[in-house]
Amino acid sequence: MCGIVGYLGTKNAAPLLIDGLRRLEYRGYDSAGITVISGRSLCSAKTVGKVELLTEAAKDLQGQGTVGIAHTRWATHGEPSVPNAHPQFDCTESIAVVHNGIIENYSQLRKKLEENHRFLSDTDTEVIAHLIEEYLIADGSFESAARRALADLEGTYALALLFAYEPETIIAARNGSPLVVGVGENEYFVASDPVAFLKRTNNVLYLADGEIAVISPDGMQVTDHEGNQVYRETVFVDTEQEELGKNGFPHFMLKEIFEQPKTIQETFNERFDMEEGTARLSVIDDLFPRILHSRRITIVGCGTSWHAGLVGEYMLEQYARVPVEVEYASEFRYRDPLLTPNDVVIGISQSGETADTLAALREAHRKGAVVIAICNSTESSIARACDATLAMNAGPEIGVASTKAYTSQLIVLMLLTLALARKKTMSRDEGQLLIRELRALPGKIERILSDNTAILKIAEEFYQCQHFLYLGRGFNFPNALEGALKLKEISYIHAEGYPAAEMKHGPIALIDANMPVVFLAPRDHTYEKILSNIQEVKARKGKIITVADEDDHDVEQLSDYVIRIPKTIETLTPLLTIIPLQLLAYHIALLRGCNVDQPRNLAKSVTVE
Ligand code: AGP
């Protein structure tokens, strides 16, 4: 997944483009490049590595021009290298292309073009530049040549195109990858995410799949894939500037971990009906009867969002008594799932742009199921593909490792569970108790966060270990998976999560004095069983880190380290036990010198399959 930015206006383009790339680095950061138009020629710079390296390489472009495009890359085709960095060019270097997505038929196109064109990269993107070059010879007009080239493409793209001989034009096109246009005062931005230009304008036009925007100082023309004029209002995107900064934290990840008391409040805000002891989710009012009487709920997602779905399964089945299945979106989409209009499919996605989750939801929609998104961006591709979107309201999550988004997803799932359960067997009193417990969560999370230094001490003990095991049961089994994912994706330590009882079926062979084992052991209905599992690890000299209730002294003599959490009802324990695991992963990664906000090989949203 990559980040693209374009600018056309009256200001010096290079610094605005590079600043935009910085704000999109969460989308990929293995190489970066920029092209501005100066006179009737393209001036470019490209580097391997992060955007800050491009700043230096592009210093000669300052003041060169007021129209340009730029790109930060997460490699799909072709390794991270200067030739493979975008922009990509045609043979004459008068056409420049930046691209996010995958051109599925690029090898066939390249084979045909190679007869008369010289390719310099291994990317799929380069074929677009040569296709436009080819059509320009026949056609003469940049716009019509671009249209013809786009018509040849199969796959997904968000594109920004420049042509040196039409220096006051940018062409933007979207198909399957996010692309927006920022409309400012005598200036336009094109970007993968509005966050790239919100410093300059909050007026955002969201392009839809198949649409092309031709932008010039005279204005912007948007047409659909048949060339019909599209008239759409811009949306005012009100993201406060400070939300985009670190607010004094050393990393976005730590900021977002510490934001969770506030963000879960934002997520459940105004969604409670205390009198009735239920949740109010007005966006699904029309669909509620179908959801309430559905024969099954299937939850699809990837990574952390899939883990949230697993917690949702426990919630919904326990309280709403509805059968739930949780599926990896990437598997679900390809196995011709058995769905009927009596099914509900919920897609969980922080970014709203994960390709596999989007495809899974489109497949469910095609089969007539009710399709609902739990998403942090109500304007995203996933939100647009669904019948309704339950907003997470967690604010922009910049750190690649998902933290506040996860707890917000759990809150939305709990609200949905409450709304359904109160129409079934849950009493008003039980609903009111649940609401009180939900409202108490921010304060309880604050108390865990105040233990940050103690968790750092544990990290100092274990940061050089090569393997970790995370074990939990019931509502906290998914958190064992999530805690393991947090650690491995930012510290690069191998970590596995398991249902604690599963340890006996193999993983226990891994236990020795070098193996730290993290147990999630709040006093719930499986507590006694977890104690036995802790004993089993202790008997094999494993190092034991236990997350336990603050008044639980039974675990002390069994554990090398205990991290305390306030008590809450069993269903809500995952919202508390995950906090220490986020902090533990953060500190261990830092101690290992890793880049916690932009871990190697990763991107914030995987918009490719
Ligand atoms: C989580 O820390 C990872 N960054 C990753 O697993 C992520 O959850 C996954 O790619 C899904 O992203 P989404 O929620 O934006 O769809």
XYZ file of C-alpha atoms and ligand atoms in Angstrom:
625
model
C 0.000 0.000 0.000
C 1.461 3.420 -0.903
C 0.777 7.083 -0.398
C 0.335 9.511 -3.271
C 0.109 13.297 -3.264
C -0.393 15.850 -6.046
C -0.465 19.650 -5.969
C -1.614 22.240 -8.468
C -1.755 25.853 -7.328
C 0.199 29.024 -6.915
C 2.643 27.961 -4.215
C 5.994 26.223 -4.472
C 4.906 22.610 -4.937
C 7.896 20.665 -3.571
C 7.605 21.506 0.155
C 3.827 20.969 0.113
C 4.248 17.607 -1.589
C 6.929 16.427 0.810
C 4.933 17.562 3.816
C 1.993 15.606 2.417
C 4.175 12.514 2.005
C 5.287 12.787 5.628
C 1.661 12.559 6.682
C 1.141 9.547 4.452
C 4.247 7.621 5.515
C 2.013 5.360 7.590
C 0.932 3.932 4.221
C 4.413 2.778 3.268
C 7.952 3.996 3.569
C 10.480 1.848 1.726
C 11.195 4.487 -0.948
C 9.892 7.870 -2.052
C 9.954 10.226 -5.025
C 8.733 13.566 -6.328
C 8.316 15.282 -9.703
C 7.505 18.960 -10.294
C 6.943 20.646 -13.640
C 9.377 23.400 -14.440
C 8.633 25.153 -17.702
C 7.975 22.226 -20.025
C 10.148 19.676 -18.334
C 9.820 17.323 -15.401
C 12.257 17.742 -12.521
C 12.453 14.738 -10.205
C 14.163 13.215 -7.192
C 13.867 9.714 -5.755
C 15.362 7.912 -2.771
C 15.251 4.535 -1.095
C 14.127 4.860 2.540
C 11.952 7.332 4.294
C 10.572 10.654 3.217
C 13.083 12.589 5.311
C 15.803 11.334 2.921
C 13.804 12.647 -0.024
C 13.754 16.121 1.529
C 17.506 16.325 1.113
C 17.490 14.765 -2.382
C 14.752 17.133 -3.543
C 16.263 20.357 -2.231
C 17.080 21.469 -5.797
C 13.410 21.246 -6.691
C 12.438 23.994 -4.247
C 10.985 26.891 -6.225
C 11.063 24.894 -9.448
C 7.327 24.782 -10.016
C 3.777 24.980 -8.668
C 2.540 21.685 -10.087
C 3.821 18.305 -8.990
C 3.208 14.791 -7.742
C 4.935 12.653 -5.126
C 4.826 9.122 -3.709
C 5.885 7.074 -0.698
C 6.063 3.371 -1.457
C 5.275 -0.007 0.110
C 6.740 -2.359 -2.483
C 4.452 -4.819 -4.244
C 6.157 -5.384 -7.631
C 9.908 -4.805 -7.646
C 12.152 -4.405 -4.634
C 12.653 -1.041 -2.904
C 15.127 0.776 -5.190
C 15.498 4.151 -6.908
C 14.429 2.804 -10.332
C 11.357 1.217 -8.736
C 10.461 4.288 -6.689
C 7.657 6.437 -8.075
C 7.060 8.596 -10.067
C 7.483 6.274 -13.011
C 8.092 7.742 -16.481
C 7.642 7.087 -20.179
C 10.586 6.829 -22.609
C 10.720 10.581 -23.171
C 10.444 11.356 -19.432
C 7.646 13.791 -20.201
C 4.936 11.714 -18.532
C 5.064 11.006 -14.775
C 2.852 8.572 -12.846
C 2.403 7.900 -9.124
C 0.249 4.888 -8.260
C -1.245 3.043 -5.326
C -2.727 -0.376 -6.102
C -1.909 -3.340 -8.341
C -2.242 -3.532 -12.140
C -3.174 -7.184 -12.519
C -2.540 -7.312 -16.294
C 0.721 -5.374 -16.278
C 2.878 -8.219 -17.600
C 0.708 -8.688 -20.702
C 0.697 -4.930 -21.290
C 4.450 -4.710 -20.759
C 5.154 -7.558 -23.182
C 3.280 -5.668 -25.907
C 4.819 -2.277 -25.073
C 8.386 -3.578 -24.861
C 8.455 -3.870 -28.634
C 8.743 -0.078 -28.852
C 9.337 1.106 -25.300
C 12.298 0.928 -22.952
C 11.405 -0.035 -19.396
C 13.615 1.037 -16.507
C 11.828 -0.543 -13.535
C 10.306 -3.828 -12.345
C 7.104 -2.128 -11.275
C 3.602 -2.725 -12.591
C 3.095 1.061 -12.556
C 5.554 1.871 -15.336
C 3.250 0.378 -17.985
C 0.807 3.238 -17.365
C 3.350 5.881 -18.406
C 4.251 4.008 -21.601
C 0.597 3.353 -22.448
C -0.151 7.090 -22.233
C 2.930 7.789 -24.340
C 1.670 5.318 -26.926
C -1.789 6.860 -27.073
C -0.421 10.407 -27.124
C 1.329 9.636 -30.406
C -2.046 8.706 -31.906
C -4.189 11.088 -29.939
C -2.354 14.267 -29.083
C -4.460 15.108 -26.034
C -3.141 14.159 -22.585
C -6.650 13.629 -21.203
C -7.897 11.347 -23.951
C -4.592 9.437 -24.025
C -4.887 8.968 -20.261
C -8.491 7.771 -20.595
C -7.541 5.233 -23.215
C -4.634 3.984 -21.112
C -6.862 3.616 -18.031
C -9.362 1.623 -20.091
C -6.623 -0.949 -20.754
C -5.868 -1.480 -17.067
C -7.200 -4.338 -14.962
C -6.758 -4.195 -11.214
C -6.732 -1.411 -8.676
C -5.304 2.055 -8.871
C -5.247 5.473 -7.359
C -3.228 7.601 -9.763
C -1.898 11.107 -10.268
C -0.505 11.887 -13.732
C 1.586 14.732 -15.167
C 2.495 15.585 -18.750
C 5.297 18.103 -19.285
C 3.671 19.594 -22.388
C 0.445 20.341 -20.548
C 2.146 21.817 -17.482
C -1.007 23.205 -15.896
C -2.866 19.918 -15.645
C -2.971 17.055 -13.163
C -5.091 14.021 -13.920
C -6.266 11.905 -10.984
C -8.022 8.561 -11.352
C -9.405 6.051 -8.914
C -10.347 2.404 -9.159
C -10.332 0.296 -6.000
C -7.743 2.318 -4.081
C -8.611 5.434 -2.069
C -8.139 8.835 -3.709
C -9.421 12.265 -2.686
C -9.114 15.816 -4.010
C -8.575 18.736 -1.654
C -10.110 21.950 -2.970
C -8.333 25.013 -1.557
C -8.033 28.719 -2.394
C -6.741 28.652 -6.004
C -5.088 25.334 -5.331
C -5.904 21.625 -5.485
C -4.441 18.598 -3.763
C -4.757 14.965 -4.795
C -4.006 12.379 -2.113
C -4.592 8.872 -0.821
C -5.885 10.320 2.447
C -7.104 13.839 3.328
C -4.602 13.897 6.187
C -1.973 14.813 3.551
C -3.367 18.318 3.032
C -5.673 19.206 5.925
C -3.234 21.918 6.944
C -4.210 23.700 3.712
C -7.877 22.857 3.189
C -10.716 20.900 4.835
C -12.802 20.758 1.637
C -12.482 17.227 0.366
C -13.972 15.561 -2.683
C -13.996 11.766 -2.464
C -13.563 10.188 -5.883
C -15.498 6.987 -6.540
C -14.230 3.941 -8.414
C -13.975 4.551 -12.161
C -13.861 8.343 -11.811
C -11.269 10.643 -13.364
C -10.570 14.211 -12.233
C -8.873 16.609 -14.664
C -7.514 19.509 -12.645
C -6.231 22.836 -14.000
C -6.123 26.474 -12.766
C -9.535 26.881 -14.442
C -11.096 24.287 -12.160
C -11.743 20.569 -11.860
C -13.795 18.312 -14.142
C -14.835 14.928 -12.748
C -16.205 12.232 -15.025
C -17.150 8.607 -14.560
C -15.647 5.702 -16.488
C -18.031 6.384 -19.392
C -17.003 10.016 -19.577
C -20.244 11.367 -18.051
C -19.815 14.530 -16.012
C -20.021 13.879 -12.229
C -21.269 16.620 -9.906
C -20.467 15.978 -6.252
C -20.186 18.307 -3.290
C -16.984 18.458 -1.288
C -17.128 17.183 2.300
C -15.797 19.293 5.168
C -13.262 17.054 6.934
C -12.849 18.450 10.406
C -9.667 16.854 11.750
C -8.096 19.116 14.315
C -4.462 19.746 13.585
C -3.322 18.560 16.983
C -4.877 15.152 16.272
C -2.350 14.840 13.493
C 0.624 15.594 15.705
C 2.185 13.604 18.546
C 1.066 16.079 21.238
C 4.344 15.754 23.056
C 4.530 11.958 22.935
C 7.720 10.435 21.471
C 5.706 8.228 19.122
C 2.222 8.089 17.640
C 1.823 4.595 19.074
C 2.347 5.753 22.651
C 0.095 8.754 22.096
C -2.625 6.471 20.760
C -2.242 4.001 23.644
C -2.676 6.868 26.095
C -5.620 8.287 24.133
C -7.733 5.210 24.816
C -9.602 6.511 27.877
C -10.731 9.394 25.673
C -11.313 7.455 22.477
C -13.458 4.722 24.003
C -15.502 7.526 25.548
C -15.859 9.045 22.057
C -16.905 5.645 20.749
C -19.753 5.051 23.209
C -20.638 8.726 23.605
C -24.372 9.450 23.113
C -25.013 5.856 22.181
C -26.464 4.806 25.563
C -30.114 4.847 26.605
C -29.654 4.440 30.362
C -33.363 4.508 31.053
C -33.960 1.514 28.839
C -30.555 -0.019 29.627
C -29.680 -0.330 25.952
C -27.553 1.165 23.167
C -28.830 3.496 20.432
C -27.261 2.797 17.018
C -29.490 4.843 14.759
C -27.542 4.093 11.565
C -28.813 0.496 11.675
C -32.402 1.228 12.758
C -33.799 0.231 9.361
C -31.731 -2.938 9.264
C -32.253 -3.859 12.922
C -35.130 -6.320 12.394
C -33.079 -8.243 9.827
C -30.072 -8.260 12.150
C -32.179 -9.286 15.152
C -33.747 -12.222 13.299
C -30.711 -13.232 11.238
C -29.783 -16.894 11.334
C -26.080 -16.091 11.781
C -23.615 -13.228 12.016
C -20.316 -13.611 10.196
C -17.517 -11.236 11.149
C -14.712 -10.660 8.656
C -11.479 -8.742 9.100
C -7.698 -8.930 9.031
C -5.020 -8.745 11.712
C -6.067 -6.821 14.784
C -9.535 -6.279 13.358
C -9.936 -10.036 13.074
C -8.954 -10.368 16.735
C -11.628 -7.822 17.632
C -14.083 -10.023 15.747
C -13.135 -12.975 17.922
C -13.996 -10.982 21.051
C -17.231 -9.924 19.359
C -18.105 -13.571 18.842
C -17.913 -14.231 22.590
C -19.961 -11.093 23.328
C -22.709 -11.695 20.773
C -23.108 -15.394 21.460
C -23.148 -14.976 25.230
C -25.559 -12.066 25.431
C -27.453 -11.873 22.147
C -27.590 -15.676 21.716
C -26.966 -15.394 17.982
C -24.586 -17.834 16.215
C -21.423 -16.023 15.167
C -18.581 -17.068 12.889
C -15.358 -15.109 12.566
C -13.444 -15.411 9.312
C -10.204 -14.101 7.907
C -11.459 -11.813 5.148
C -8.773 -13.147 2.783
C -10.116 -16.702 3.167
C -13.791 -15.846 3.238
C -13.699 -13.973 -0.047
C -12.360 -16.902 -2.038
C -14.339 -19.815 -0.653
C -17.739 -19.003 -2.177
C -19.308 -18.677 1.292
C -22.806 -20.024 1.894
C -24.806 -16.849 2.518
C -28.473 -15.953 2.216
C -30.439 -12.714 2.786
C -30.948 -14.128 6.272
C -27.259 -13.629 7.044
C -25.503 -10.618 8.493
C -21.862 -9.988 7.626
C -19.917 -7.461 9.695
C -16.628 -6.141 8.321
C -14.237 -4.670 10.886
C -11.586 -2.294 9.573
C -9.786 0.674 11.100
C -8.679 2.094 7.769
C -11.740 1.068 5.784
C -9.398 0.345 2.866
C -8.095 -3.174 3.516
C -8.460 -4.876 0.160
C -9.315 -8.337 1.474
C -11.956 -7.048 3.860
C -13.464 -4.846 1.139
C -13.620 -7.768 -1.276
C -15.164 -10.050 1.372
C -17.896 -7.504 2.074
C -18.607 -6.999 -1.617
C -18.957 -10.769 -1.983
C -21.362 -10.876 0.967
C -23.364 -8.021 -0.504
C -23.508 -9.794 -3.844
C -24.996 -12.820 -2.075
C -27.736 -10.748 -0.487
C -26.539 -10.669 3.122
C -26.935 -7.579 5.293
C -23.476 -5.987 5.243
C -22.337 -3.719 8.053
C -18.980 -2.002 8.575
C -17.328 -1.231 11.902
C -14.906 1.365 10.671
C -12.837 4.374 11.711
C -13.498 6.207 8.461
C -17.109 6.626 7.411
C -16.021 7.876 3.968
C -13.791 4.889 3.218
C -14.211 2.302 0.487
C -15.435 -0.265 3.023
C -17.967 2.155 4.500
C -19.247 2.913 1.007
C -19.555 -0.765 0.177
C -21.797 -1.561 3.159
C -25.491 -1.095 3.980
C -24.505 0.793 7.130
C -21.390 1.812 9.040
C -20.988 1.782 12.823
C -18.359 4.474 13.315
C -15.506 3.795 15.734
C -14.895 7.543 16.296
C -11.345 6.808 17.490
C -9.762 9.643 15.502
C -6.880 9.127 13.070
C -4.661 6.201 14.069
C -1.216 6.867 12.618
C 0.897 4.242 14.353
C 1.046 1.145 12.168
C 0.372 -1.063 15.202
C -3.314 -0.774 15.955
C -4.097 0.107 19.575
C -6.912 2.618 20.166
C -8.715 1.295 17.100
C -8.832 -2.164 18.668
C -10.452 -1.011 21.898
C -12.894 1.155 19.949
C -13.830 -1.848 17.830
C -14.541 -3.824 21.005
C -16.745 -1.009 22.307
C -18.771 -0.918 19.081
C -19.204 -4.691 19.230
C -20.334 -4.389 22.857
C -22.853 -1.686 21.929
C -24.248 -3.842 19.124
C -24.418 -6.790 21.526
C -26.260 -4.690 24.108
C -28.791 -3.417 21.568
C -29.516 -6.954 20.343
C -29.438 -8.582 23.782
C -31.998 -6.134 25.156
C -34.384 -7.236 22.432
C -33.831 -10.812 23.490
C -33.106 -12.114 26.971
C -31.164 -9.314 28.684
C -33.145 -7.437 31.330
C -33.176 -3.670 31.749
C -31.219 -4.009 35.017
C -28.542 -6.133 33.338
C -28.345 -3.585 30.527
C -27.992 -0.714 32.987
C -25.252 -2.612 34.856
C -23.378 -3.146 31.599
C -23.657 0.554 30.759
C -22.310 1.505 34.169
C -19.357 -0.840 33.695
C -18.699 0.564 30.222
C -18.759 4.093 31.574
C -16.216 3.101 34.251
C -13.710 1.791 31.699
C -11.920 5.079 30.891
C -10.994 5.575 34.542
C -9.841 1.978 34.857
C -7.681 2.269 31.762
C -6.162 5.451 33.184
C -5.124 3.435 36.249
C -3.409 0.808 34.112
C -1.644 3.481 32.070
C -0.278 4.947 35.292
C 1.577 1.630 35.678
C 3.594 2.351 32.539
C 6.915 2.522 34.391
C 6.404 -0.889 35.977
C 5.704 -2.334 32.551
C 8.877 -0.703 31.220
C 10.814 -2.546 33.964
C 9.381 -5.852 32.758
C 10.316 -4.927 29.184
C 13.883 -4.266 30.312
C 13.983 -7.806 31.704
C 12.785 -9.534 28.542
C 13.578 -7.366 25.500
C 16.433 -9.609 24.388
C 14.329 -12.777 24.317
C 13.786 -14.407 20.955
C 10.391 -15.968 21.579
C 7.255 -15.178 23.589
C 4.063 -17.096 24.332
C 0.782 -15.358 25.168
C -1.972 -17.431 26.784
C -5.556 -16.594 27.666
C -8.985 -18.171 27.911
C -12.532 -17.207 27.010
C -12.919 -13.479 26.381
C -9.160 -13.118 26.782
C -8.052 -15.748 24.303
C -8.290 -13.227 21.418
C -6.173 -10.823 23.470
C -3.474 -13.504 23.654
C -3.392 -13.375 19.848
C -3.503 -9.582 19.814
C -0.743 -9.241 22.396
C 1.458 -11.573 20.359
C 0.742 -9.618 17.173
C 1.604 -6.303 18.839
C 4.953 -7.677 19.987
C 5.977 -9.339 16.739
C 4.961 -6.533 14.407
C 6.943 -3.798 16.145
C 9.814 -5.638 17.913
C 10.283 -8.425 15.336
C 10.385 -11.001 18.176
C 8.644 -14.255 17.321
C 5.491 -14.454 19.479
C 2.502 -16.743 19.482
C -0.890 -16.498 21.140
C -2.874 -19.558 22.168
C -5.925 -20.550 24.140
C -4.229 -21.444 27.445
C -5.607 -24.976 27.455
C -4.084 -25.602 24.023
C -0.590 -25.343 25.478
C -0.749 -28.994 26.543
C -1.284 -29.975 22.893
C 2.184 -29.002 21.705
C 3.390 -25.532 22.651
C 4.360 -26.715 26.153
C 7.345 -28.371 24.474
C 8.670 -24.857 23.911
C 8.761 -24.000 27.601
C 12.161 -23.555 29.175
C 13.953 -20.951 31.281
C 14.353 -18.709 28.226
C 10.679 -18.607 27.337
C 8.641 -15.708 28.733
C 4.948 -16.649 28.931
C 2.348 -13.895 29.317
C -0.859 -15.084 31.007
C -4.095 -13.110 30.948
C -5.706 -14.133 34.227
C -8.549 -11.874 35.380
C -10.820 -13.644 37.875
C -13.429 -14.959 35.446
C -15.098 -18.328 35.130
C -11.927 -19.936 33.762
C -9.599 -18.480 36.419
C -8.912 -21.752 38.255
C -7.989 -23.373 34.954
C -5.585 -20.588 34.102
C -3.900 -21.019 37.503
C -3.263 -24.666 36.600
C -1.763 -23.591 33.283
C 0.512 -21.178 35.129
C 1.613 -24.037 37.403
C 2.392 -26.166 34.340
C 4.671 -23.474 32.929
C 6.281 -22.831 36.298
C 7.039 -26.532 36.677
C 9.036 -26.257 33.439
C 10.924 -23.137 34.525
C 9.166 -20.806 32.127
C 9.336 -17.094 32.967
C 5.834 -15.999 33.918
C 4.289 -12.559 33.417
C 0.689 -12.510 34.624
C -1.937 -9.841 33.989
C -4.247 -10.194 37.004
C -6.892 -8.370 39.029
C -5.439 -5.780 41.373
C -6.759 -7.686 44.430
C -5.507 -11.094 43.304
C -2.658 -12.262 45.531
C -2.897 -15.934 44.579
C -0.927 -15.403 41.386
C 2.022 -13.725 43.089
C 3.910 -16.804 44.199
C 3.255 -18.399 40.813
C 4.489 -15.484 38.688
C 7.822 -13.788 38.103
C 5.978 -10.555 37.343
C 2.375 -9.445 37.899
C 0.711 -6.559 36.066
C -2.408 -5.364 37.858
C -5.704 -4.371 36.267
C -8.864 -3.065 37.975
C -11.777 -5.468 38.196
C -14.661 -5.338 35.748
C -17.303 -7.719 34.443
C -15.881 -10.653 32.501
C -17.115 -9.422 29.114
C -15.179 -6.172 29.421
C -11.892 -7.643 30.683
C -10.365 -7.645 27.156
C -10.578 -3.841 27.173
C -8.321 -3.832 30.224
C -5.984 -6.790 29.707
C -4.906 -5.491 26.280
C -3.515 -2.212 27.649
C -0.461 -3.731 29.426
C 0.255 -5.846 26.337
C 0.292 -2.751 24.122
C 2.695 -1.008 26.497
C 4.890 -4.103 26.877
C 5.262 -4.405 23.098
C 5.968 -0.683 22.769
C 8.742 -0.659 25.387
C 10.360 -3.882 24.176
C 10.426 -2.579 20.598
C 12.019 0.685 21.697
C 14.628 -1.144 23.775
C 15.450 -3.148 20.660
C 15.907 0.044 18.653
C 12.933 -0.629 16.396
C 10.820 2.014 14.681
C 7.582 1.559 16.599
C 5.481 3.856 14.377
C 6.739 2.466 11.087
C 7.898 -1.127 11.566
C 9.815 -2.758 8.738
C 7.868 -4.439 5.902
C 4.511 -3.137 7.197
C 2.001 -0.487 6.192
C -0.925 0.958 8.077
C -3.506 -0.227 5.644
C -3.000 -3.070 3.202
C -4.922 -1.963 0.140
C -3.417 -4.702 -2.002
C -4.317 -8.415 -1.939
C -2.500 -4.289 13.467
O -1.609 -3.774 14.456
C -1.873 -4.310 12.101
N -1.403 -3.046 11.744
C -2.741 -4.987 11.067
O -2.910 -6.336 11.483
C -4.142 -4.386 10.850
O -4.970 -4.627 11.965
C -4.771 -5.078 9.629
O -3.974 -4.798 8.502
C -6.218 -4.628 9.363
O -6.241 -3.270 9.096
P -7.683 -2.528 9.075
O -8.246 -2.621 10.468
O -7.371 -1.113 8.685
O -8.541 -3.237 8.082
